[in-house]
PDB file of C-alpha atoms in Angstrom:
ATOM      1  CA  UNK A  40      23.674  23.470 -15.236  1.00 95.00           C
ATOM      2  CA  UNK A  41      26.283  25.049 -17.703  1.00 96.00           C
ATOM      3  CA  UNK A  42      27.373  28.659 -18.078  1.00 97.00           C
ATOM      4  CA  UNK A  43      28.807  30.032 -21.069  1.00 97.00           C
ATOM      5  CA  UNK A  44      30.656  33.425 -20.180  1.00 97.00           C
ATOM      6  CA  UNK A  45      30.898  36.336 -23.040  1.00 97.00           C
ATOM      7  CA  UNK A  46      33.520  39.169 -21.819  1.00 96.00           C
ATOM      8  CA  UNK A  47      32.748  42.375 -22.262  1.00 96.00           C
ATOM      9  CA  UNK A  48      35.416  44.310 -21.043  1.00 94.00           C
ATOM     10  CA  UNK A  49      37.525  41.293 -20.027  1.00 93.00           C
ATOM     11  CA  UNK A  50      38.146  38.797 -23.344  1.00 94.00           C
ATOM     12  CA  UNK A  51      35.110  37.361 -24.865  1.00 94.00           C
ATOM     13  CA  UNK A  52      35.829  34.461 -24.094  1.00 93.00           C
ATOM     14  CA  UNK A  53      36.118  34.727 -20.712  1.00 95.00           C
ATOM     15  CA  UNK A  54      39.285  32.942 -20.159  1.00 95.00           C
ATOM     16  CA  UNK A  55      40.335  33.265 -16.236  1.00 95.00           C
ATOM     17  CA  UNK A  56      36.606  34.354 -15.071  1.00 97.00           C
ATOM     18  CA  UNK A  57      36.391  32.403 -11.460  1.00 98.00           C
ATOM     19  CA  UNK A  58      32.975  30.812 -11.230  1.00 98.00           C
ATOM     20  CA  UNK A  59      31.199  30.151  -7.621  1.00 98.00           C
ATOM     21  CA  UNK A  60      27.556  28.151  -7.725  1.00 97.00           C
ATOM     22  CA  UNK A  61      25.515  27.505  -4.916  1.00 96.00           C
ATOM     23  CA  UNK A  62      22.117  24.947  -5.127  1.00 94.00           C
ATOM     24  CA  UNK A  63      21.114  23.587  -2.076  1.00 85.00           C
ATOM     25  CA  UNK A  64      22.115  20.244  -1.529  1.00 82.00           C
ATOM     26  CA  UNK A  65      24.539  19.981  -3.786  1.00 78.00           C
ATOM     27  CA  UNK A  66      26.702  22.390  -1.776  1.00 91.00           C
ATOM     28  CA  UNK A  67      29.044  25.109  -3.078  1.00 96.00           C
ATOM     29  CA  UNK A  68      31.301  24.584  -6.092  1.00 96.00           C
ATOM     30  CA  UNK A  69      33.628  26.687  -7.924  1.00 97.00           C
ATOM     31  CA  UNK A  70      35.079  26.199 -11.617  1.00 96.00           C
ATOM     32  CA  UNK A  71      37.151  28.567 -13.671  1.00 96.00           C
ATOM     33  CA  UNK A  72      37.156  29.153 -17.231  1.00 94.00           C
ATOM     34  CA  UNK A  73      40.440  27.818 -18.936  1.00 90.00           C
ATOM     35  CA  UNK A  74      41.707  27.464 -22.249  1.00 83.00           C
ATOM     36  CA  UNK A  75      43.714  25.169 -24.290  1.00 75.00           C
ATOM     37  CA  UNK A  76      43.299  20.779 -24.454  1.00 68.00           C
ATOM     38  CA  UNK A  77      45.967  19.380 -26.384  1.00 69.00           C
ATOM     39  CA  UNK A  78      47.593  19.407 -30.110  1.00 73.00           C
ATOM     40  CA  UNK A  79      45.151  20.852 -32.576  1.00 70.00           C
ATOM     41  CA  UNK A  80      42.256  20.354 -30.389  1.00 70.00           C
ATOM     42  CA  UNK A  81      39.865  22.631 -28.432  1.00 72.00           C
ATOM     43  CA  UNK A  82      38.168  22.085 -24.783  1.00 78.00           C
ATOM     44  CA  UNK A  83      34.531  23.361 -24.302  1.00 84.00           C
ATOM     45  CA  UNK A  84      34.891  26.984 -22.525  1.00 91.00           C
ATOM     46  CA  UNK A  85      31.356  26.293 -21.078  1.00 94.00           C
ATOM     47  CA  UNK A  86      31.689  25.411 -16.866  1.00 96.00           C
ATOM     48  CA  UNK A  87      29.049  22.590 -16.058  1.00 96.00           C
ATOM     49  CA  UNK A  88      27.790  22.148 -12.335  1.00 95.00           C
ATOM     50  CA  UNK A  89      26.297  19.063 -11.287  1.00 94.00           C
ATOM     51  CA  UNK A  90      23.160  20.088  -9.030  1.00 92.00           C
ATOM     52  CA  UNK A  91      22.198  16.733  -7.941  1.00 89.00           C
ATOM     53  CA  UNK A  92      18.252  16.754  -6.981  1.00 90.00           C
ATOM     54  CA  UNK A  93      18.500  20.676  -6.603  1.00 90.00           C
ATOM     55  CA  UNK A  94      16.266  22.484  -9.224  1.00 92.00           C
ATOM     56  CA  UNK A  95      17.560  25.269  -8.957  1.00 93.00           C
ATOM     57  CA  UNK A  96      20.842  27.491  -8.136  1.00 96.00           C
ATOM     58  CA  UNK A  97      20.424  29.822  -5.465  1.00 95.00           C
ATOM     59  CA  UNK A  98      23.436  31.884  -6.365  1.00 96.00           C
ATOM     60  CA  UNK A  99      25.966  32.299  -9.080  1.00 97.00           C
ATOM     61  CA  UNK A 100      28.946  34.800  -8.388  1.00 98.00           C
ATOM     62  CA  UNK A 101      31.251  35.513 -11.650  1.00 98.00           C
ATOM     63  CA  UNK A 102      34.875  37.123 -10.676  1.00 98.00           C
ATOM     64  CA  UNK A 103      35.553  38.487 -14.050  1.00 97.00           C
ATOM     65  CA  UNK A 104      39.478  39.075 -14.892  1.00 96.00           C
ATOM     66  CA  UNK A 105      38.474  42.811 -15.330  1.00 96.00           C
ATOM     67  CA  UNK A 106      38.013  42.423 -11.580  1.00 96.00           C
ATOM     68  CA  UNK A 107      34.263  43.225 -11.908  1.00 96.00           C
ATOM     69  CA  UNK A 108      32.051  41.219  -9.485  1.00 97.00           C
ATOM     70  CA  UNK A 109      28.655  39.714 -10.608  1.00 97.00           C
ATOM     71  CA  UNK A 110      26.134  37.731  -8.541  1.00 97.00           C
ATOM     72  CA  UNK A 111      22.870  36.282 -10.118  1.00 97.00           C
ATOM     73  CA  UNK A 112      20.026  34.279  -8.079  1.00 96.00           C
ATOM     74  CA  UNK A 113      17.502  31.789  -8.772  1.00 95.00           C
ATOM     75  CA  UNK A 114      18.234  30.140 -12.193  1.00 95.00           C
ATOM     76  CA  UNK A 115      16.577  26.929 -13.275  1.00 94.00           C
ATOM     77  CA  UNK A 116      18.517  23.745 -13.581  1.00 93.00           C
ATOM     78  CA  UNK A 117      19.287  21.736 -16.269  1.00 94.00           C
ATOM     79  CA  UNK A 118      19.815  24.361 -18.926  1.00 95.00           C
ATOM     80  CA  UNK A 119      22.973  26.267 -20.501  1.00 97.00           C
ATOM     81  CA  UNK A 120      22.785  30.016 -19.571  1.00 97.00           C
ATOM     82  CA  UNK A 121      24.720  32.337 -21.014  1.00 97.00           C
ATOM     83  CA  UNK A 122      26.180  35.391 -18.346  1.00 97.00           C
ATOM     84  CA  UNK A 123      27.229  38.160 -20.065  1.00 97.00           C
ATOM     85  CA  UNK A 124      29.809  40.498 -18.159  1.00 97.00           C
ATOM     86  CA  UNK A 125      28.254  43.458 -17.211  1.00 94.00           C
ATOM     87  CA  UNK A 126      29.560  46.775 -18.490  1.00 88.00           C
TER      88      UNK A 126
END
């Protein structure tokens, strides 16, 4: 799965939002959105999970750099889903 993050009160772009996914048996991992790559170039800001057989994610929690908390369930794999912080 990937998540694109759009800030609302935080940046847009999310840079520094803490991401923690949980599917199954794939376990629990945790990404966070960063910035930057090297001279004139640009890394993806989207945060891909690999889910193994799981076909879904049971839990998503976003720690936004506003210091907002938000926790989503149940989201289909193999997609990109875009979280948008809430307000």
């Amino acid at each position: 799965i990937a998540l694109k993050l759009v800030g609302v009160k935080s940046n847009r772009s999310a840079i520094g939002a803490r991401v923690t996914v949980k599917a199954g048996v794939a376990g629990t991992q945790a990404d966070e959105v960063r910035s930057g790559g090297s001279y004139l170039s640009q890394s993806d800001l989207r945060l891909h999970f690999g889910l193994g057989v799981a076909r879904e994610v049971d839990e998503v929690a976003v720690d936004w750099p506003s210091g907002k908390r938000q926790v989503v369930s149940k989201i289909a794999a193999d997609r990109v889903v875009t979280l948008r912080e809430p307000e």
